[in-house]
Amino acid sequence: MREGRASRGEVTCSAAAGHVLGGGGESAEGPRQPDRPRMSLAAYCTVCCRRIGSSTSSSKSDLQWKDIRNIAKLTGSCFLGGSLFITYEILALKKAVTLDTQIVEKEKLKSYIYVETISLNPREELGITLQARKELHRALRKMLATPAKIFRNPFDGHFSSADLEDHECTLWLLLKKSQSDDRMVRLQAVKQMTEKSNWQDYQYRTIAQACDMRTTIGLARSRDTDLRFFLPPPHLPKGGLWCFGGSGLPYAESLSEVPSATAEMFCLEALVKHSEVSAHCDKIEANGGLQLLQRIYELHKESPKIQRNIVRIIGNMALHENLHSAIVRSGWVSILAEAMKSPHVIQASHAARALANLDRETVREKYLDGVFVLHPQCRTSQPIKADVLFIHGLLGAAFKTWRQQDSDQSQNEIISEEEEGYTQCWPKTWLATDCPALRIISVEYDTQLSDWKAKCPVENHRKSIAYRSNELLNKLKAAGVGDRPVIWISHSMGGLLVKKMLVEASKNPEMNPLINNTRGIIFYSVPHHGSQLAEYSVNVRYLLFPSVEVKELSKDCPALKELHDDFLTFAQDRNFQVLNFVETLPTRIGSMIKLHVVPVESADLGIGDLIPVEVNHLNICKPQKKDTFLYQRTLKFICDSLASDLKN
């Protein structure tokens, strides 16, 4: 016998039956006798099994059917789910069952124990007759009827007819409430499940098998949820690991010297693009893509980048509600729930996005590819009163742009934020703590310095500020941005995207809520009048082939000047606050070049405060510590701009 989760090939038995046999209730033959001596569960099982084993050669009248019925009741309680009925037929007992009484004492509050599997080969019948099997089935059906009674009764009904302990009734009552027609009742039931800290292992397993899809997703999005609430992913089919329905990658490898890891990454990046198309998501699911991606995910536990791309695909597929049941059935919820607990902020945020898209119970918004909620990532009772948006710049990212200023140690290894005080994403760690009533969103988009590599003919158009701003505006609208007060925070080229989005939104009557709810904008070294990096790149164009993004940052770019004039005209008619930070130190580019990427005169928007900071272009948006001027001034601006909104 062993403690914990039952592995394959183990039989689940009822310790509650042992309580009955020992004098704690009614036996199979009738009421408990007060003067009947108590017998331990181990001793009783040993005696009964020996009687059965010794009765194989006896007459039918000598067989102790009373003992068989009790053993049947002992073995009968293997029901682990409201919708899952499992019947174990025990055809043979090769030898007496012995139990460690010390373990039984430790598990006396549980309703099960585990014993090793015996043979179920019908040719090996050793004394258990058809009548004994019927007794087993009869006892099992009685135990299966118990949760059924609870699910039929109203919430405030009494369970006196149910043969369960009080803590068992609580479990099934919460499961029933989680399937109520009342949304608030369902949410409260899920919350109470996650708050139970004294549950036994089998109770978590019971909920894992009995709860519905909506409850499973709710548990996964609850803070500090226990992973035992989730069934492990089903066994994956063997073969055809690298393509839908075949083994194409080994064949491709035989024709090329490209390593398999590189080929996998190319394939995953292609699938990411396909997953942005609804019809393609259906095809990925129909051809076994969920199982294939899960196999690759498990094989590459040492590669966070591969796992992130896979979860990114799942998050895109979760945008379509018709695929939710397939995603849950394939076991992805347990994987995402575990990833949510990752110390890597990027891994956890990708998983949080996928689960948020699955959670239609509490989330109205949809988070398209590249839109991440940094706070709150779990279900919360804290009302959200405003949004803060973070838009990175050239060669930036949704997370690394907003990390704490790097130290020598943090560049080489993952540091525990609790031990070292270092944060990989200060909006998630610092700002969420100081302003818990905010929803904090960070967006990500691809940028390049050079167009040296071959590209698709339409890529130039897609990289322009006008195209990117329109694309981001649609994604933010799907995420519900504009429904509440908004603060925009941007770095470098990201500030130009913010200006373009607001100018375009002001021309669209449907976007009026976003314009009216904008309370303030923070610009971290935004080149309103162009960047020296662009000038340098254009001068050596034959070496660098500067990208579209870089060309649009040139001082003589007509689109840049037009955007600046349009934004000033727009901003003068609006009552929102503006704060400009600018670097004063040059930035090292490569091993030989140092550039003052955004000089003070270029960062001067013409409205709002302009604050020089003694850092370079990369660190202008990376506070060194939480108590430094850069972060504290940013926090003050946010609180002042949202003062009236946060009070309500």
XYZ file of C-alpha atoms in Angstrom:
648
model
C 0.000 0.000 0.000
C 1.264 3.499 -0.738
C 0.189 7.004 -0.155
C -0.607 9.649 -2.741
C -1.859 9.469 -6.271
C -2.828 6.075 -7.681
C -0.783 4.969 -10.614
C -2.074 2.900 -13.511
C -3.009 -0.580 -12.479
C -4.078 0.275 -8.924
C -7.472 -0.289 -7.313
C -9.192 2.374 -5.218
C -10.841 1.186 -1.999
C -12.901 2.809 0.752
C -11.509 3.430 4.211
C -14.968 4.656 5.111
C -16.073 1.055 4.777
C -13.411 0.137 7.289
C -15.056 2.597 9.666
C -18.329 0.726 9.153
C -16.738 -2.668 9.713
C -14.992 -1.491 12.844
C -18.223 -0.464 14.515
C -18.600 3.120 13.274
C -21.803 2.564 11.279
C -24.006 -0.122 9.751
C -22.670 -3.285 8.192
C -24.039 -4.966 5.107
C -26.147 -7.268 7.279
C -27.862 -4.699 9.433
C -27.419 -2.214 12.284
C -24.194 -2.062 14.255
C -24.144 -4.173 17.407
C -23.113 -2.057 20.423
C -21.327 -4.881 22.208
C -19.546 -6.140 19.134
C -15.766 -5.997 19.667
C -13.953 -3.510 17.409
C -11.478 -4.916 14.902
C -8.883 -2.977 12.960
C -9.293 -2.596 9.213
C -6.053 -4.478 8.532
C -6.992 -7.402 10.745
C -10.496 -7.646 9.327
C -9.311 -7.609 5.713
C -6.732 -10.300 6.469
C -9.270 -12.546 8.199
C -11.911 -12.116 5.481
C -9.504 -12.796 2.640
C -8.190 -15.915 4.322
C -11.727 -17.155 4.831
C -12.488 -16.638 1.194
C -9.267 -18.336 0.127
C -9.910 -21.350 2.347
C -13.513 -21.723 1.170
C -12.702 -22.726 -2.390
C -13.052 -26.397 -1.573
C -15.888 -26.001 0.925
C -19.566 -26.300 0.285
C -21.604 -23.304 -0.748
C -23.201 -23.023 2.666
C -19.801 -22.748 4.349
C -18.799 -19.647 2.332
C -19.037 -16.557 4.482
C -21.156 -14.308 2.253
C -21.364 -11.806 5.055
C -17.611 -11.320 4.761
C -17.768 -11.092 0.970
C -20.426 -8.393 1.180
C -18.277 -6.408 3.577
C -15.243 -6.791 1.327
C -17.450 -5.657 -1.553
C -18.419 -2.570 0.392
C -14.757 -1.990 1.217
C -13.820 -2.123 -2.451
C -16.870 -0.341 -3.802
C -16.103 3.316 -3.251
C -14.126 4.018 -6.400
C -16.338 6.714 -7.822
C -14.110 9.676 -8.679
C -16.331 11.869 -10.835
C -19.932 13.014 -11.255
C -19.795 12.030 -14.924
C -17.307 9.153 -14.706
C -18.483 5.716 -13.590
C -15.859 3.042 -13.222
C -16.539 -0.564 -12.238
C -13.696 -2.825 -11.280
C -14.411 -6.566 -11.566
C -12.216 -8.494 -9.197
C -12.026 -12.068 -10.386
C -9.224 -13.421 -8.204
C -7.378 -12.830 -4.985
C -4.059 -14.698 -5.172
C -3.122 -14.159 -1.585
C -4.262 -12.466 1.593
C -4.256 -8.672 1.611
C -2.136 -7.248 4.407
C -2.273 -3.622 5.469
C 0.116 -1.474 7.497
C -1.991 -0.256 10.417
C 0.234 2.798 10.911
C -0.558 4.000 7.414
C -4.253 3.323 7.976
C -4.086 5.458 11.102
C -2.554 8.314 9.119
C -5.260 8.066 6.476
C -8.221 7.514 8.767
C -9.862 10.725 7.530
C -9.587 9.649 3.902
C -12.156 7.551 2.099
C -9.733 5.415 0.141
C -6.544 3.425 0.246
C -4.490 1.984 -2.583
C -3.626 -1.705 -2.959
C -1.568 -3.314 -5.677
C -3.331 -4.678 -8.738
C -4.292 -8.329 -8.882
C -4.784 -10.340 -12.026
C -8.079 -9.854 -13.863
C -7.557 -12.839 -16.131
C -10.858 -14.847 -16.085
C -8.832 -18.067 -16.427
C -7.285 -17.458 -13.026
C -10.439 -17.529 -10.885
C -9.396 -18.577 -7.391
C -12.499 -18.755 -5.258
C -14.370 -15.567 -6.213
C -17.578 -16.752 -7.825
C -20.197 -14.979 -9.891
C -22.207 -14.254 -6.767
C -19.221 -12.471 -5.202
C -18.913 -10.323 -8.313
C -22.580 -9.414 -8.028
C -22.012 -8.349 -4.439
C -19.160 -6.118 -5.551
C -21.330 -4.496 -8.217
C -24.233 -4.007 -5.831
C -22.052 -2.237 -3.271
C -20.474 -0.119 -5.983
C -23.825 0.999 -7.395
C -24.862 2.075 -3.902
C -21.766 4.265 -3.595
C -22.293 5.715 -7.068
C -25.802 6.745 -6.111
C -24.537 8.994 -3.298
C -23.195 11.909 -5.377
C -26.157 11.515 -7.705
C -28.476 12.243 -4.776
C -26.501 15.344 -3.916
C -26.662 16.619 -7.493
C -30.431 16.083 -7.604
C -31.118 17.807 -4.280
C -31.372 21.602 -3.971
C -28.379 23.483 -2.569
C -29.953 23.836 0.844
C -31.111 20.222 0.981
C -30.051 17.758 3.647
C -27.926 14.758 2.849
C -29.003 12.472 5.656
C -29.646 9.716 3.140
C -26.110 9.994 1.730
C -23.553 7.596 3.125
C -20.785 10.239 3.301
C -18.790 12.129 5.884
C -19.415 15.865 6.339
C -16.308 16.868 4.396
C -17.459 14.646 1.512
C -20.818 16.435 1.345
C -18.989 19.785 1.164
C -16.956 18.603 -1.810
C -19.950 17.430 -3.818
C -21.976 20.476 -2.853
C -19.251 22.753 -4.238
C -19.157 20.695 -7.418
C -22.894 21.094 -7.794
C -22.703 24.822 -7.165
C -19.979 25.121 -9.796
C -22.542 23.937 -12.360
C -25.312 26.270 -11.209
C -27.256 28.443 -13.646
C -26.378 31.438 -11.462
C -23.017 32.913 -12.511
C -22.266 34.373 -9.073
C -22.902 31.005 -7.426
C -20.485 29.366 -9.863
C -17.769 31.936 -9.221
C -18.155 31.608 -5.462
C -17.939 27.814 -5.669
C -14.664 27.958 -7.599
C -13.286 30.489 -5.122
C -14.196 28.240 -2.186
C -12.537 25.255 -3.842
C -9.213 27.082 -4.138
C -9.438 28.335 -0.550
C -9.704 24.822 0.917
C -6.289 24.167 2.399
C -7.109 21.039 4.400
C -8.308 18.809 1.584
C -6.826 15.384 1.046
C -5.238 14.200 -2.172
C -8.248 12.148 -3.277
C -10.548 15.167 -2.914
C -8.493 17.153 -5.407
C -8.574 14.122 -7.735
C -12.328 13.845 -7.353
C -12.850 17.448 -8.440
C -10.395 16.991 -11.306
C -12.552 14.238 -12.790
C -15.993 15.519 -11.820
C -15.837 19.230 -12.688
C -16.872 20.658 -16.038
C -14.761 22.631 -18.524
C -15.835 26.010 -17.168
C -14.815 25.083 -13.622
C -11.476 23.631 -14.741
C -10.551 26.874 -16.499
C -11.688 28.903 -13.485
C -9.482 26.850 -11.177
C -6.512 27.300 -13.529
C -6.963 31.087 -13.433
C -7.246 31.226 -9.639
C -4.320 32.471 -7.598
C -2.220 29.827 -5.803
C -4.384 27.015 -7.137
C -3.285 23.453 -6.397
C -2.150 21.561 -9.512
C -3.911 18.434 -8.247
C -7.145 20.043 -9.407
C -6.207 19.128 -12.989
C -6.076 15.808 -14.751
C -2.745 15.050 -16.370
C -2.716 15.241 -20.177
C -3.819 12.010 -21.877
C -1.220 9.658 -23.281
C -0.047 10.876 -26.663
C -0.009 8.547 -29.665
C 3.382 7.319 -30.773
C 4.856 8.196 -34.147
C 4.437 11.202 -36.393
C 6.037 13.640 -33.973
C 7.117 16.266 -36.434
C 4.232 16.740 -38.822
C 0.495 16.203 -38.966
C 0.000 12.489 -39.549
C 3.561 11.540 -40.484
C 7.260 11.882 -39.808
C 8.302 14.524 -42.281
C 11.074 16.200 -40.284
C 13.527 13.246 -40.267
C 13.042 12.974 -44.032
C 13.689 16.699 -44.473
C 16.766 16.436 -42.281
C 18.190 13.742 -44.528
C 18.166 16.219 -47.413
C 19.689 19.124 -45.512
C 22.293 20.013 -42.925
C 19.820 22.193 -40.981
C 19.667 20.977 -37.340
C 16.349 19.598 -36.180
C 16.000 22.289 -33.476
C 16.331 25.014 -36.118
C 13.825 23.291 -38.377
C 11.410 22.953 -35.466
C 11.694 26.650 -34.700
C 10.998 27.572 -38.332
C 7.951 25.290 -38.346
C 6.654 26.736 -35.080
C 7.084 30.307 -36.293
C 5.131 29.394 -39.406
C 2.400 27.829 -37.253
C 2.248 31.004 -35.160
C 1.319 32.935 -38.308
C -1.178 30.272 -39.347
C -2.781 30.355 -35.892
C -3.655 34.009 -36.453
C -6.131 32.858 -39.130
C -9.384 31.387 -37.818
C -9.847 28.796 -40.582
C -6.262 27.619 -40.148
C -6.833 27.088 -36.417
C -9.646 24.677 -37.255
C -7.341 22.733 -39.545
C -4.589 22.582 -36.925
C -7.033 21.041 -34.453
C -8.625 18.683 -36.991
C -5.235 17.255 -37.977
C -4.069 16.499 -34.450
C -2.086 19.678 -33.956
C -2.980 20.014 -30.275
C -1.457 16.612 -29.510
C 1.577 17.218 -31.729
C 2.324 20.568 -30.080
C 1.951 18.970 -26.671
C 4.500 16.285 -27.551
C 7.014 18.878 -28.759
C 6.348 20.965 -25.630
C 7.220 18.012 -23.398
C 10.315 17.122 -25.420
C 11.738 20.654 -25.137
C 11.488 21.444 -21.454
C 15.009 22.842 -21.665
C 14.027 25.348 -24.364
C 11.788 28.157 -23.034
C 11.697 29.804 -26.469
C 10.197 26.738 -28.148
C 7.689 26.327 -25.336
C 6.721 30.010 -25.558
C 5.996 29.709 -29.271
C 3.841 26.649 -28.633
C 1.841 28.365 -25.884
C 1.544 31.386 -28.178
C -0.152 29.143 -30.759
C -2.510 27.733 -28.112
C -3.340 31.282 -27.012
C -4.240 32.213 -30.584
C -6.388 29.104 -30.989
C -8.144 29.907 -27.702
C -9.529 33.072 -29.309
C -12.090 30.808 -31.011
C -14.701 29.402 -28.638
C -15.508 26.464 -30.925
C -12.041 25.089 -30.113
C -12.243 25.454 -26.330
C -13.552 21.958 -25.632
C -10.854 20.403 -27.826
C -8.126 22.395 -26.045
C -9.414 21.315 -22.629
C -9.887 17.661 -23.629
C -6.349 17.480 -24.984
C -4.976 18.357 -21.524
C -3.638 21.842 -22.188
C -5.280 23.418 -19.126
C -3.065 21.478 -16.710
C 0.032 22.488 -18.725
C -0.989 26.144 -18.768
C -1.821 26.119 -15.052
C 1.666 24.821 -14.307
C 3.271 27.368 -16.665
C 1.425 30.159 -14.828
C 3.541 29.340 -11.780
C 6.810 29.717 -13.701
C 9.372 32.158 -12.245
C 10.010 33.309 -15.829
C 7.720 36.294 -16.369
C 7.522 35.652 -20.127
C 6.487 32.006 -19.713
C 3.874 32.879 -17.104
C 2.468 35.753 -19.164
C 2.074 33.640 -22.306
C 0.180 31.018 -20.280
C -1.928 33.730 -18.610
C -2.929 35.086 -22.020
C -4.024 31.634 -23.254
C -6.070 30.957 -20.102
C -7.674 34.416 -20.239
C -8.816 33.701 -23.807
C -10.284 30.391 -22.594
C -12.055 31.998 -19.627
C -15.350 33.280 -21.010
C -16.852 33.218 -17.516
C -15.050 36.315 -16.194
C -13.223 37.767 -19.225
C -15.135 39.684 -21.885
C -12.051 40.837 -23.747
C -9.934 38.860 -26.191
C -6.176 39.191 -26.196
C -4.841 38.843 -29.724
C -1.302 37.821 -30.590
C 1.201 40.217 -29.029
C -1.111 41.640 -26.339
C -0.222 40.557 -22.776
C -1.908 41.355 -19.486
C 0.780 41.813 -16.856
C -1.759 42.472 -14.103
C -4.082 40.949 -13.059
C -3.139 37.572 -14.530
C -5.494 35.630 -12.237
C -9.132 36.012 -11.314
C -9.516 38.734 -8.716
C -12.233 40.432 -6.696
C -10.306 43.724 -6.947
C -12.246 46.093 -9.234
C -10.225 47.370 -12.199
C -10.628 51.130 -12.520
C -8.108 52.094 -15.235
C -5.733 50.711 -17.877
C -2.019 51.420 -18.273
C -0.529 50.478 -21.659
C 3.179 49.892 -22.352
C 4.412 50.256 -25.968
C 8.065 49.390 -26.645
C 10.290 50.839 -29.367
C 12.723 49.726 -32.035
C 14.158 46.249 -31.315
C 12.246 46.191 -28.031
C 9.840 43.627 -26.610
C 6.830 43.413 -24.330
C 8.954 42.329 -21.361
C 12.668 43.015 -21.800
C 12.112 46.721 -22.573
C 10.513 47.194 -19.150
C 12.885 45.190 -16.965
C 14.917 46.712 -14.177
C 18.242 48.231 -15.232
C 20.596 45.312 -15.759
C 23.318 44.412 -13.312
C 26.278 42.164 -14.095
C 24.578 39.237 -12.358
C 21.194 39.651 -13.975
C 22.649 39.542 -17.477
C 23.977 36.034 -17.016
C 21.413 34.209 -14.933
C 17.839 34.127 -13.734
C 17.638 35.847 -10.368
C 14.995 35.202 -7.733
C 13.101 38.453 -7.320
C 12.348 37.670 -3.693
C 15.983 36.998 -2.774
C 17.777 39.650 -4.831
C 15.080 42.287 -5.247
C 15.607 42.275 -9.011
C 12.578 42.350 -11.299
C 12.444 41.207 -14.901
C 9.407 43.420 -15.528
C 8.853 46.399 -13.243
C 5.288 47.168 -14.457
C 4.248 43.663 -13.342
C 6.180 43.638 -10.069
C 6.356 47.233 -8.844
C 3.465 49.067 -10.479
C 0.952 46.269 -9.882
C 1.833 46.322 -6.184
C 1.596 50.106 -5.859
C -1.593 50.392 -7.955
C -3.546 47.098 -7.714
C -6.675 48.661 -9.236
C -4.963 48.987 -12.639
C -5.042 46.599 -15.563
C -1.505 46.663 -16.949
C -1.070 45.672 -20.603
C 2.119 45.357 -22.633
C 2.109 44.917 -26.414
C 4.731 43.413 -28.695
C 5.496 43.785 -32.401
C 8.473 42.871 -34.593
C 11.009 45.497 -35.721
C 14.349 45.447 -37.545
C 17.270 47.794 -38.040
C 18.243 46.392 -41.407
C 16.512 44.918 -44.435
C 19.599 42.950 -45.395
C 17.745 39.621 -45.488
C 15.295 38.680 -48.233
C 11.699 39.437 -47.348
C 8.136 39.215 -48.610
C 7.275 42.080 -51.034
C 4.452 43.289 -48.772
C 6.660 43.519 -45.655
C 7.684 47.125 -46.294
C 4.080 48.200 -46.138
C 3.477 46.180 -42.957
C 6.437 47.785 -41.185
C 5.342 51.376 -41.639
C 4.177 53.362 -38.617
C 0.768 53.893 -40.246
C 0.170 50.161 -40.744
C 1.494 49.119 -37.338
C -0.540 51.743 -35.481
C -3.746 50.623 -37.183
C -2.967 46.966 -36.396
C -2.240 47.717 -32.730
C -5.315 49.900 -32.432
C -7.541 47.002 -33.540
C -5.841 44.619 -31.114
C -6.252 47.026 -28.231
C -9.902 47.555 -29.104
C -10.478 43.778 -28.933
C -8.818 43.836 -25.500
C -11.374 46.394 -24.287
C -8.963 49.332 -24.159
C -11.013 52.537 -24.111
C -13.792 51.197 -21.897
C -12.094 52.748 -18.842
C -9.525 55.535 -18.201
C -6.198 55.006 -19.992
C -2.550 55.961 -19.416
C -0.119 55.434 -22.328
C 3.574 54.719 -21.592
C 5.961 54.442 -24.537
C 9.661 54.157 -25.327
C 11.426 55.490 -28.432
C 9.543 54.556 -31.633
C 6.667 53.282 -29.481
C 5.798 56.902 -28.705
C 5.356 57.608 -32.416
C 2.953 54.659 -32.621
C 0.975 56.042 -29.675
C 0.713 59.449 -31.349
C -0.390 57.872 -34.629
C -2.986 55.674 -32.894
C -4.533 58.616 -31.070
C -4.599 60.806 -34.200
C -6.283 58.035 -36.210
C -8.709 57.207 -33.389
C -9.756 60.877 -33.226
C -10.954 60.579 -36.843
C -13.119 57.520 -36.135
C -16.376 58.147 -34.203
C -16.370 54.529 -32.984
C -13.114 55.216 -31.137
C -14.398 58.260 -29.248
C -14.432 56.358 -25.907
C -10.689 55.747 -26.225
C -10.001 59.434 -26.915
C -12.276 60.637 -24.122
C -10.802 58.172 -21.613
C -7.144 59.015 -22.315
C -5.857 60.673 -19.142
C -2.140 60.973 -19.818
C 0.905 59.946 -21.889
C 4.495 59.277 -20.805
C 7.198 59.433 -23.497
C 10.574 57.816 -22.698
C 13.101 59.346 -25.153
C 10.699 59.499 -28.091
C 12.287 61.040 -31.237
C 9.480 63.461 -32.072
C 11.838 65.249 -34.480
C 13.929 62.294 -35.634
C 16.854 60.214 -34.341
C 20.611 60.291 -34.917
C 20.482 56.514 -35.240
C 18.403 56.916 -38.383
C 20.794 59.533 -39.794
C 23.783 57.293 -39.189
C 22.068 54.274 -40.758
C 21.021 56.208 -43.857
C 24.551 57.571 -44.357
C 25.934 54.016 -44.441
C 22.960 52.552 -46.281
C 25.155 50.450 -48.527
C 26.352 48.566 -45.455
C 23.232 48.386 -43.318
C 20.335 48.647 -45.781
C 18.246 50.509 -43.149
C 14.764 49.170 -42.568
C 11.493 51.027 -43.101
C 11.248 51.701 -39.367
C 14.681 53.340 -39.309
C 14.016 55.445 -42.397
C 10.827 56.827 -40.846
C 12.871 58.078 -37.881
C 14.972 60.387 -40.064
C 14.723 64.128 -39.436
C 13.841 64.814 -43.051
C 11.063 62.183 -43.161
C 7.840 63.950 -44.316
C 5.608 61.427 -42.505
C 7.352 62.160 -39.189
C 6.845 65.923 -39.490
C 3.214 65.497 -40.545
C 2.552 63.208 -37.570
C 4.074 65.726 -35.166
C 1.931 68.580 -36.477
C -1.252 66.480 -36.455
C -0.673 65.312 -32.892
C -0.034 68.811 -31.556
C -3.271 70.009 -33.160
C -5.114 67.030 -31.647
C -3.535 67.358 -28.173
C -4.259 71.068 -27.798
C -7.984 70.341 -27.856
C -7.747 67.561 -25.240
C -7.345 67.749 -21.504
C -4.733 65.061 -20.800
C -1.342 65.254 -19.145
C 2.006 64.710 -20.923
C 5.389 63.826 -19.418
C 8.633 63.558 -21.429
C 11.830 61.862 -20.221
C 15.049 62.076 -22.250
C 18.497 60.503 -21.925
C 21.667 62.563 -21.551
C 24.273 59.815 -22.065
C 25.340 58.227 -25.369
C 24.459 54.619 -26.156
C 27.039 52.086 -27.289
C 26.053 50.377 -30.553
C 28.340 47.478 -31.271
C 31.972 47.615 -30.195
C 33.016 50.843 -31.955
C 30.053 53.212 -32.158
C 28.574 55.499 -29.510
C 25.510 57.572 -30.394
C 23.251 60.003 -28.599
C 20.187 58.249 -30.043
C 17.569 60.858 -29.048
C 18.950 64.300 -28.194
C 17.080 66.662 -25.907
C 15.810 68.863 -28.757
C 14.227 65.853 -30.491
C 12.545 64.590 -27.303
C 10.904 67.990 -26.702
C 7.302 67.499 -27.808
C 6.370 71.125 -27.231
C 3.778 70.299 -24.571
C 4.136 68.765 -21.113
C 7.166 68.562 -18.822
C 10.576 67.589 -20.220
C 12.889 65.854 -17.710
C 16.510 64.926 -18.632
C 17.831 61.793 -16.910
C 21.484 60.768 -16.665
C 21.129 57.408 -18.440
C 21.510 56.138 -21.999
C 18.731 55.394 -24.492
C 18.283 51.762 -23.421
C 18.060 52.474 -19.684
C 15.767 55.510 -19.886
C 12.792 53.185 -19.330
C 14.571 50.822 -16.892
C 14.617 52.210 -13.334
C 17.597 51.016 -11.340
C 15.573 50.575 -8.135
C 12.034 51.085 -6.987
C 12.955 54.174 -4.958
C 14.839 55.933 -7.780
C 13.573 59.201 -9.254
C 12.729 57.635 -12.628
C 10.206 55.167 -11.199
C 8.840 57.430 -8.469
C 8.183 60.258 -10.940
C 6.444 57.814 -13.272
C 4.295 56.493 -10.419
C 3.360 60.017 -9.323
C 2.298 60.944 -12.849
C 0.047 57.884 -13.098
C -1.547 58.477 -9.689
C -2.086 62.205 -10.325
C -3.585 61.641 -13.783
C -5.979 58.978 -12.446
C -6.676 60.587 -9.065
C -10.375 61.188 -9.643
C -10.889 57.805 -11.332
C -9.190 55.762 -8.596
C -11.270 57.428 -5.879
C -14.574 56.383 -7.441
